[in-house]
Coordinates of C-alpha atoms in Angstrom, one line a residue:
M24 CA -187.0 -61.9 -216.0
S25 CA -183.3 -62.5 -216.6
E26 CA -181.7 -62.1 -220.0
S27 CA -181.1 -65.9 -220.2
E28 CA -184.8 -66.7 -219.3
A29 CA -185.9 -64.3 -221.9
R30 CA -183.9 -66.1 -224.5
F31 CA -185.3 -69.5 -223.3
T32 CA -188.8 -68.1 -223.6
V33 CA -188.2 -67.2 -227.3
L34 CA -186.5 -70.5 -228.0
R35 CA -189.6 -72.4 -226.7
Q36 CA -191.7 -70.5 -229.2
S37 CA -189.3 -71.0 -232.2
A38 CA -188.0 -74.6 -231.7
D39 CA -189.4 -78.1 -230.8
P40 CA -190.6 -77.8 -227.1
L41 CA -188.8 -81.1 -226.1
A42 CA -185.6 -80.0 -227.7
A43 CA -185.8 -76.6 -226.1
A44 CA -186.4 -78.2 -222.7
G45 CA -183.4 -80.5 -223.2
I46 CA -181.2 -77.5 -224.0
E47 CA -182.4 -75.7 -220.9
R48 CA -181.6 -78.7 -218.7
L49 CA -178.2 -79.0 -220.3
V50 CA -177.4 -75.3 -219.7
R51 CA -178.6 -75.4 -216.1
D52 CA -177.3 -78.8 -215.0
G53 CA -174.6 -79.9 -217.4
T54 CA -170.8 -80.0 -216.5
D55 CA -168.5 -77.5 -218.0
R56 CA -167.0 -80.2 -220.2
E57 CA -170.6 -81.2 -221.4
L58 CA -171.2 -77.6 -222.5
H59 CA -168.1 -77.2 -224.7
R60 CA -168.2 -78.5 -228.2
I61 CA -171.6 -80.2 -227.8
N62 CA -172.1 -83.1 -230.1
V63 CA -175.7 -82.6 -231.4
I64 CA -176.0 -86.2 -232.4
D65 CA -175.2 -87.3 -228.8
F66 CA -177.6 -84.7 -227.5
A67 CA -180.4 -86.0 -229.7
A68 CA -179.9 -89.6 -228.5
A69 CA -179.7 -88.6 -224.8
N70 CA -183.0 -86.8 -225.1
G71 CA -184.9 -89.2 -227.4
L72 CA -185.1 -86.6 -230.2
P73 CA -184.6 -86.9 -234.0
V74 CA -181.2 -85.3 -234.9
D75 CA -182.9 -82.7 -237.2
R76 CA -185.1 -81.5 -234.5
A77 CA -182.3 -81.2 -232.1
L78 CA -180.2 -79.4 -234.7
D79 CA -182.9 -77.0 -235.5
A80 CA -183.2 -76.1 -231.8
F81 CA -179.5 -75.5 -231.5
L82 CA -179.4 -73.3 -234.6
H83 CA -182.3 -71.2 -233.2
A84 CA -180.6 -71.1 -229.8
T85 CA -177.3 -70.0 -231.4
R86 CA -179.2 -67.3 -233.4
L87 CA -180.4 -66.1 -230.0
G88 CA -176.9 -65.7 -228.6
M89 CA -177.1 -68.7 -226.3
F90 CA -174.4 -70.8 -228.1
E91 CA -171.3 -70.1 -230.2
M92 CA -170.9 -72.3 -233.3
S93 CA -167.5 -73.6 -234.3
W94 CA -166.4 -75.2 -237.6
N95 CA -163.4 -77.3 -236.7
V96 CA -161.1 -78.8 -239.4
L97 CA -160.2 -82.3 -238.3
C98 CA -157.4 -84.8 -238.9
P99 CA -159.1 -87.8 -240.5
G100 CA -156.3 -90.0 -239.0
C101 CA -156.3 -89.1 -235.4
G102 CA -159.5 -87.0 -234.9
G103 CA -157.6 -84.0 -233.6
V104 CA -158.8 -80.4 -234.2
L105 CA -156.3 -78.9 -236.7
N106 CA -158.0 -75.5 -236.9
T107 CA -161.1 -73.8 -235.3
N108 CA -163.2 -71.3 -237.2
A109 CA -166.1 -69.2 -236.0
T110 CA -167.6 -69.3 -239.5
L111 CA -167.5 -71.3 -242.6
K112 CA -166.0 -68.3 -244.4
T113 CA -162.5 -68.7 -242.8
I114 CA -161.9 -72.3 -243.8
H115 CA -159.5 -72.3 -246.8
Q116 CA -159.2 -74.9 -249.4
H117 CA -155.6 -75.5 -249.0
S118 CA -153.9 -78.4 -247.1
Y119 CA -154.0 -78.7 -243.4
A120 CA -151.1 -80.5 -241.7
C121 CA -151.4 -82.8 -238.7
A122 CA -148.1 -83.0 -236.9
L123 CA -149.3 -86.0 -234.8
C124 CA -150.0 -88.0 -238.0
A125 CA -147.2 -86.3 -240.0
A126 CA -149.7 -85.9 -242.9
G127 CA -151.4 -83.2 -244.8
Y128 CA -155.0 -83.1 -245.9
E129 CA -157.1 -81.0 -248.2
P130 CA -160.3 -80.2 -246.3
S131 CA -163.6 -81.7 -247.4
L132 CA -166.9 -80.8 -245.7
D133 CA -167.9 -84.4 -245.2
E134 CA -165.9 -85.9 -242.4
M135 CA -163.2 -83.3 -242.0
V136 CA -165.1 -80.4 -240.8
E137 CA -167.0 -80.8 -237.5
V138 CA -169.6 -78.3 -236.4
A139 CA -170.1 -78.1 -232.6
F140 CA -171.9 -75.8 -230.1
S141 CA -170.4 -74.2 -227.0
V142 CA -172.5 -72.3 -224.5
S143 CA -172.0 -68.6 -224.7
P144 CA -170.3 -66.8 -221.8
R145 CA -173.3 -64.5 -221.7
V146 CA -175.4 -67.4 -220.6
R147 CA -173.0 -69.4 -218.5
Q148 CA -169.3 -69.3 -217.8
I149 CA -167.4 -72.5 -218.4
A150 CA -163.7 -73.5 -218.0
A151 CA -163.2 -73.8 -221.7
H152 CA -163.8 -70.0 -222.2
A153 CA -160.4 -69.6 -220.6
P154 CA -158.5 -72.6 -222.2
E155 CA -155.1 -71.2 -221.0
Q156 CA -156.3 -72.0 -217.4
L157 CA -157.5 -75.4 -218.1
P158 CA -155.6 -78.3 -216.4
M159 CA -153.2 -79.9 -218.9
W160 CA -155.2 -83.0 -219.7
E161 CA -158.5 -81.2 -219.7
Y162 CA -156.9 -78.9 -222.4
V163 CA -155.9 -81.9 -224.4
R164 CA -159.3 -83.5 -224.2
Q165 CA -161.5 -80.5 -224.6
M166 CA -159.4 -78.3 -227.0
Y167 CA -157.4 -80.7 -229.1
W168 CA -159.7 -83.8 -229.6
S169 CA -163.0 -83.5 -231.5
S170 CA -166.4 -84.5 -230.3
G171 CA -166.1 -87.6 -232.5
I172 CA -163.6 -89.2 -230.1
E173 CA -165.4 -91.5 -227.7
F174 CA -163.7 -91.0 -224.3
P175 CA -164.7 -93.2 -221.4
A176 CA -167.7 -91.3 -220.0
E177 CA -166.8 -91.1 -216.2
M178 CA -162.9 -91.5 -216.3
P179 CA -160.9 -88.3 -215.5
A180 CA -158.9 -87.0 -218.5
Q181 CA -155.6 -87.6 -216.7
E182 CA -156.3 -91.2 -216.0
V183 CA -157.2 -91.8 -219.6
M184 CA -154.0 -90.2 -220.8
E185 CA -151.7 -91.9 -218.3
R186 CA -152.4 -95.3 -220.0
F187 CA -150.1 -94.2 -223.0
V188 CA -148.1 -91.2 -221.7
I189 CA -144.6 -91.5 -220.2
D190 CA -144.2 -88.0 -218.8
W191 CA -145.4 -84.5 -219.5
T192 CA -145.0 -80.9 -218.3
D193 CA -146.7 -77.5 -218.5
L194 CA -144.3 -74.8 -219.8
G195 CA -145.1 -71.1 -219.5
A196 CA -144.2 -68.6 -222.0
G197 CA -140.4 -68.2 -222.2
D198 CA -139.7 -71.1 -219.9
K199 CA -137.3 -73.9 -220.1
A200 CA -137.5 -77.4 -218.6
T201 CA -135.4 -80.6 -218.5
M202 CA -137.0 -84.0 -218.2
S203 CA -134.9 -87.1 -217.2
L204 CA -136.6 -90.4 -218.0
Q205 CA -136.1 -94.0 -219.1
L206 CA -137.1 -94.6 -222.7
P207 CA -138.7 -97.9 -223.4
A208 CA -138.2 -99.6 -226.8
G209 CA -140.9 -98.6 -229.4
F210 CA -142.2 -95.5 -231.3
I211 CA -142.7 -92.5 -229.1
I212 CA -144.2 -89.1 -230.0
L213 CA -143.3 -85.9 -228.3
F214 CA -146.5 -84.0 -229.0
E215 CA -147.5 -80.4 -228.1
P216 CA -151.2 -79.7 -228.7
V217 CA -151.1 -75.8 -228.4
T218 CA -148.6 -75.2 -231.2
H219 CA -149.7 -78.5 -233.0
S220 CA -146.0 -79.6 -233.2
A221 CA -144.5 -83.1 -232.8
Q222 CA -141.2 -84.9 -232.7
F223 CA -141.0 -88.7 -233.4
L224 CA -138.6 -90.8 -231.5
D225 CA -137.8 -94.2 -233.0
V226 CA -136.4 -96.1 -230.0
Q227 CA -134.9 -99.3 -231.0
G228 CA -131.7 -101.5 -230.8
E229 CA -129.7 -102.6 -227.8
P230 CA -130.5 -100.8 -224.5
T231 CA -127.8 -98.3 -223.4
R232 CA -126.7 -97.0 -220.0
E233 CA -125.3 -93.9 -221.4
R234 CA -127.5 -90.8 -221.1
Q235 CA -128.8 -89.5 -224.4
E236 CA -129.5 -85.9 -225.0
L237 CA -132.4 -84.2 -227.0
G238 CA -133.3 -80.6 -227.2
V239 CA -136.7 -79.3 -228.6
V240 CA -137.8 -75.7 -229.2
F241 CA -141.5 -74.9 -229.4
N242 CA -142.3 -71.8 -231.4
N243 CA -145.2 -70.6 -233.7
V244 CA -143.6 -72.0 -236.8
Q245 CA -145.2 -75.3 -237.9
A246 CA -142.2 -77.3 -239.0
P247 CA -142.6 -80.8 -240.7
T248 CA -142.5 -83.6 -238.1
G249 CA -139.0 -85.2 -237.9
T250 CA -137.8 -88.5 -236.5
V251 CA -134.8 -89.0 -234.2
P252 CA -133.3 -92.4 -233.7
L253 CA -132.6 -93.4 -230.1
R254 CA -131.9 -96.5 -228.0
P255 CA -133.8 -97.7 -225.0
G256 CA -132.3 -96.2 -221.9
P257 CA -131.8 -92.9 -220.1
L258 CA -132.7 -89.6 -221.9
R259 CA -132.3 -86.0 -220.8
L260 CA -134.9 -84.0 -222.7
T261 CA -134.5 -80.3 -222.7
M262 CA -137.5 -78.2 -223.9
E263 CA -137.8 -74.4 -224.5
N264 CA -141.0 -72.5 -225.1
R265 CA -140.4 -69.5 -227.4
T266 CA -144.1 -68.7 -227.8
D267 CA -146.1 -66.0 -225.9
A268 CA -148.4 -68.7 -224.3
R269 CA -148.0 -71.9 -222.3
V270 CA -147.2 -75.2 -224.1
L271 CA -148.2 -78.7 -222.9
P272 CA -145.6 -81.2 -224.3
A273 CA -146.1 -84.9 -223.4
L274 CA -144.3 -88.1 -224.6
Y275 CA -146.9 -90.5 -226.1
I276 CA -146.3 -94.2 -226.6
A277 CA -147.6 -94.9 -230.1
G278 CA -148.9 -98.4 -229.1
D279 CA -152.2 -100.3 -228.8
D280 CA -153.7 -98.2 -226.0
L281 CA -153.3 -94.9 -227.9
H282 CA -154.6 -96.4 -231.1
H283 CA -157.5 -98.0 -229.3
M284 CA -158.6 -94.6 -227.9
L285 CA -158.3 -92.8 -231.2
G286 CA -160.0 -95.7 -232.9
K287 CA -163.1 -95.4 -230.8
R288 CA -165.1 -92.9 -232.9
K289 CA -168.7 -91.8 -232.9
K290 CA -170.8 -89.8 -235.3
F291 CA -170.6 -86.0 -235.1
L292 CA -172.3 -83.2 -237.0
T293 CA -170.5 -82.6 -240.2
A294 CA -170.4 -79.4 -242.2
R295 CA -172.0 -81.3 -245.1
T296 CA -175.0 -82.2 -242.9
L297 CA -175.4 -78.7 -241.7
L298 CA -175.4 -77.2 -245.2
T299 CA -178.2 -79.5 -246.3
N300 CA -180.3 -78.4 -243.3
Q301 CA -183.1 -76.0 -244.3
T302 CA -183.2 -74.1 -241.0
F303 CA -179.5 -73.4 -241.3
R304 CA -179.9 -72.1 -244.8
D305 CA -182.8 -69.9 -243.7
L306 CA -181.1 -68.5 -240.5
Y307 CA -177.6 -68.1 -241.7
R308 CA -178.1 -67.0 -245.3
A309 CA -175.5 -64.3 -245.1
D310 CA -173.0 -66.5 -243.2
M311 CA -172.1 -69.0 -245.9
L312 CA -169.1 -69.1 -248.0
A313 CA -167.0 -66.1 -249.1
M314 CA -167.3 -65.2 -252.8
D315 CA -163.9 -66.8 -253.7
Q316 CA -164.2 -69.9 -251.6
R317 CA -164.5 -73.3 -253.2
L318 CA -164.8 -76.2 -250.7
K319 CA -164.8 -79.8 -251.6
I320 CA -167.6 -82.3 -250.7
T321 CA -166.8 -85.9 -251.5
S322 CA -170.5 -87.0 -251.6
L323 CA -173.7 -85.1 -251.9
T324 CA -177.0 -86.2 -253.3
F325 CA -179.0 -83.9 -255.6
V326 CA -182.6 -83.9 -256.6
F327 CA -184.0 -81.9 -259.4
T328 CA -187.7 -81.6 -260.1
D329 CA -189.8 -79.8 -262.7
L330 CA -193.5 -79.6 -263.4
K331 CA -194.5 -81.3 -266.7
A332 CA -196.4 -79.1 -269.2
S333 CA -196.5 -76.1 -266.9
T334 CA -196.8 -73.7 -269.9
E335 CA -200.0 -75.5 -270.9
L336 CA -201.2 -75.3 -267.4
Y337 CA -200.9 -71.5 -267.4
E338 CA -202.8 -71.3 -270.7
R339 CA -205.6 -73.6 -269.6
V340 CA -206.4 -72.2 -266.1
G341 CA -205.0 -68.7 -266.3
D342 CA -202.0 -67.0 -264.7
L343 CA -203.6 -66.4 -261.3
A344 CA -204.9 -70.0 -260.8
A345 CA -201.7 -71.4 -262.2
Y346 CA -199.6 -69.3 -259.8
E347 CA -201.5 -70.6 -256.9
L348 CA -201.1 -74.2 -257.9
V349 CA -197.4 -73.8 -258.5
K350 CA -197.0 -72.1 -255.1
A351 CA -198.9 -75.1 -253.5
H352 CA -196.6 -77.5 -255.2
F353 CA -193.5 -75.6 -253.8
G354 CA -195.1 -75.8 -250.4
V355 CA -195.5 -79.6 -250.4
L356 CA -192.0 -80.2 -251.9
N357 CA -190.4 -77.8 -249.3
E358 CA -192.1 -79.8 -246.5
V359 CA -190.9 -83.1 -247.9
V360 CA -187.3 -81.9 -248.4
A361 CA -187.0 -80.5 -244.8
R362 CA -188.6 -83.7 -243.4
E363 CA -185.9 -85.8 -245.0
S364 CA -182.9 -83.8 -243.8
G365 CA -182.5 -81.9 -247.0
A366 CA -182.5 -78.2 -248.1
V367 CA -183.8 -76.5 -251.2
V368 CA -180.9 -75.0 -252.9
K369 CA -182.9 -72.9 -255.3
T370 CA -185.9 -72.7 -257.5
I371 CA -185.8 -71.7 -261.1
G372 CA -189.3 -71.1 -262.6
D373 CA -191.3 -74.2 -261.6
A374 CA -188.1 -76.3 -261.1
V375 CA -186.6 -77.1 -257.7
M376 CA -182.9 -78.1 -256.9
A377 CA -182.5 -79.7 -253.5
S378 CA -179.6 -81.3 -251.7
F379 CA -179.4 -84.3 -249.3
P380 CA -176.6 -85.6 -247.1
T381 CA -177.0 -89.2 -248.3
P382 CA -178.7 -91.1 -251.2
D383 CA -181.2 -92.8 -248.9
R384 CA -182.5 -89.4 -247.7
G385 CA -182.8 -88.3 -251.3
I386 CA -184.7 -91.5 -252.2
A387 CA -187.0 -91.1 -249.2
A388 CA -187.6 -87.5 -250.3
V389 CA -188.4 -88.2 -254.0
L390 CA -190.8 -91.0 -253.1
G391 CA -192.4 -88.6 -250.6
M392 CA -192.6 -85.9 -253.2
R393 CA -194.4 -88.2 -255.7
E394 CA -197.0 -89.2 -252.9
A395 CA -197.4 -85.6 -251.8
M396 CA -198.2 -84.5 -255.4
K397 CA -200.7 -87.3 -255.8
A398 CA -202.4 -86.1 -252.5
L399 CA -202.4 -82.5 -253.9
N400 CA -204.0 -83.5 -257.1
A401 CA -206.5 -85.7 -255.3
S402 CA -207.5 -82.7 -253.2
R403 CA -208.3 -80.7 -256.3
H404 CA -209.9 -83.6 -258.2
S405 CA -207.5 -83.0 -261.0
E406 CA -204.3 -84.4 -262.5
D407 CA -202.8 -81.0 -263.6
L408 CA -199.6 -81.2 -261.6
T409 CA -197.2 -84.0 -262.8
L410 CA -193.7 -83.9 -261.4
K411 CA -190.5 -84.9 -263.2
I412 CA -187.8 -86.1 -260.9
G413 CA -184.1 -86.9 -261.2
I414 CA -181.6 -87.9 -258.5
H415 CA -177.9 -88.4 -258.6
E416 CA -175.1 -88.6 -256.0
G417 CA -171.3 -87.7 -256.2
P418 CA -168.6 -85.2 -255.4
C419 CA -169.0 -81.4 -255.9
L420 CA -167.7 -78.1 -254.8
A421 CA -169.7 -75.8 -252.4
V422 CA -169.6 -72.2 -253.8
T423 CA -171.4 -68.9 -253.5
L424 CA -173.4 -67.9 -256.5
N425 CA -175.8 -65.0 -256.6
D426 CA -175.2 -64.3 -252.8
R427 CA -176.3 -67.7 -251.8
L428 CA -174.8 -71.1 -251.1
D429 CA -174.8 -73.3 -254.3
Y430 CA -173.0 -76.3 -255.7
F431 CA -170.8 -76.7 -258.8
G432 CA -169.6 -79.6 -260.7
Q433 CA -170.3 -82.6 -262.9
T434 CA -172.5 -84.2 -260.2
V435 CA -174.9 -81.3 -260.4
N436 CA -174.9 -81.3 -264.2
I437 CA -175.7 -85.1 -264.3
A438 CA -178.6 -84.7 -261.7
A439 CA -180.1 -81.9 -263.8
R440 CA -179.8 -84.0 -267.1
V441 CA -181.3 -87.1 -265.5
Q442 CA -184.3 -85.1 -264.4
G443 CA -184.7 -84.2 -268.1
L444 CA -185.3 -87.9 -269.0
A445 CA -188.4 -88.0 -266.9
Q446 CA -191.7 -87.7 -268.9
S447 CA -194.3 -89.1 -266.4
H448 CA -194.6 -89.9 -262.7
A449 CA -191.5 -92.1 -262.9
I450 CA -188.3 -91.2 -261.1
F451 CA -185.0 -91.4 -262.8
A452 CA -182.0 -92.2 -260.7
T453 CA -178.3 -92.9 -261.3
E454 CA -176.4 -96.1 -260.3
P455 CA -174.6 -94.5 -257.3
V456 CA -178.1 -93.9 -255.8
V457 CA -179.9 -97.2 -256.4
R458 CA -176.7 -99.1 -255.4
H459 CA -176.5 -97.4 -252.1
A460 CA -177.4 -100.0 -249.4
D461 CA -179.9 -97.9 -247.5
A462 CA -181.4 -96.4 -250.6
A463 CA -181.9 -99.9 -252.1
R464 CA -183.5 -101.0 -248.9
L465 CA -186.0 -98.2 -249.0
L466 CA -186.9 -99.0 -252.6
A467 CA -187.3 -102.8 -251.7
Q468 CA -189.6 -101.9 -248.7
A469 CA -191.8 -99.8 -251.1
G470 CA -191.9 -102.7 -253.6
L471 CA -190.2 -100.8 -256.3
T472 CA -187.7 -102.4 -258.8
P473 CA -185.6 -99.9 -260.7
V474 CA -185.3 -100.7 -264.4
A475 CA -181.8 -100.0 -265.9
Q476 CA -181.3 -98.4 -269.2
R477 CA -178.2 -96.9 -271.0
C478 CA -178.5 -93.2 -271.8
N479 CA -176.6 -90.4 -273.5
L480 CA -177.0 -87.2 -271.4
R481 CA -176.5 -83.8 -273.1
G482 CA -173.1 -82.4 -272.3
I483 CA -171.9 -85.6 -270.7
A484 CA -169.3 -87.4 -272.7
E485 CA -169.8 -91.0 -271.4
E486 CA -172.9 -93.1 -271.7
L487 CA -174.4 -93.7 -268.3
T488 CA -176.6 -96.3 -266.7
V489 CA -179.8 -94.7 -265.5
Y490 CA -182.6 -96.4 -263.5
E491 CA -186.3 -95.7 -264.0
I492 CA -188.2 -96.1 -260.7
P493 CA -191.8 -96.8 -261.7

């Protein structure tokens, strides 16, 4: 048995069989391009799988050494990859600059960090393992643009790019080149994807017959993007590569064709989604954030639960019996959380803190928790286990506390305080949750009408509207 076959055998045992079979087909039959920066959401759709099931399989496969995972910081404007990281730990919280958009962005783990999977060279060699040897336009397509850009499926990369590129060249380390061309009127960007540098050309006014001159040097210093005014007509462009690698400059027309391509976006796996995946938290517990990292998440949904009157339960049935009941309650909650694309952040005594990527997944989970607890009580012919539940959504910071991934901020505080309002089987939710369109749809389908009330929460200065879900 080959080393790769041995890995697939283990994968079939640890992941969903259909997802494992789909991965095996992809590795065996996929093109080189299809095996680089794999978009898990696309893979799930192509194989008729739920995204969570496909993601779990890729995480297990990566743990087995079949894939390499990359955390790519993206420009929210153009969708380009500004920085590639092998782990979450090397993403810093400072600003990342996009030369193409001439803008800087503080990274957030929502839509600015893409997580993609590339086949390991130990399993199969692909062209992207040696990016310096990729044809120019394959480099631009595979290395610069993220998996969220929806390129025409069958069209060669060069044919796509020629729609909005005037001219281009491939410059080796230390090389110089001169390009003679006719500049059309409009806004033109001289963009180089290896060094992530750009020069804007604002071409306007009366056409000229006199040759214009422009010199550009590519180096490893990321300078702010500047603008040079030019007139339509002849240009002699001199370029010098002062780096130790090749550079790939091209003149892009910033018109409708370029904007149309960059505007065709599709869903991709975000860091936020991965951090709320229970399999990821279980398999990569030691590969989270560094101790001094603080990364922003603009929206995350938190659920807090606690058992009502658990102290009385211990006194009534005894420590051993109560422990078994509490353990059973943790089991059903963990199952519901994982089913709804969430992850258990931590448990404190009888309480659970869980995170979800969106409010609708959180609402589906809390409704599922309540039903699961009813079923658990019914199986015991008792009503000993009553769950108090609170849910809230908002921005937060991802941090490391006590050697594990945790979250910090007012959103977390409010979610915990909202849970403290619950006294019976009712669920307490904040306005951002119940006003979320998909969450509201789930509540309506369940025949539940949230009842609003104004509340003062301990430690929270402003009075909040909180909804009781009966």
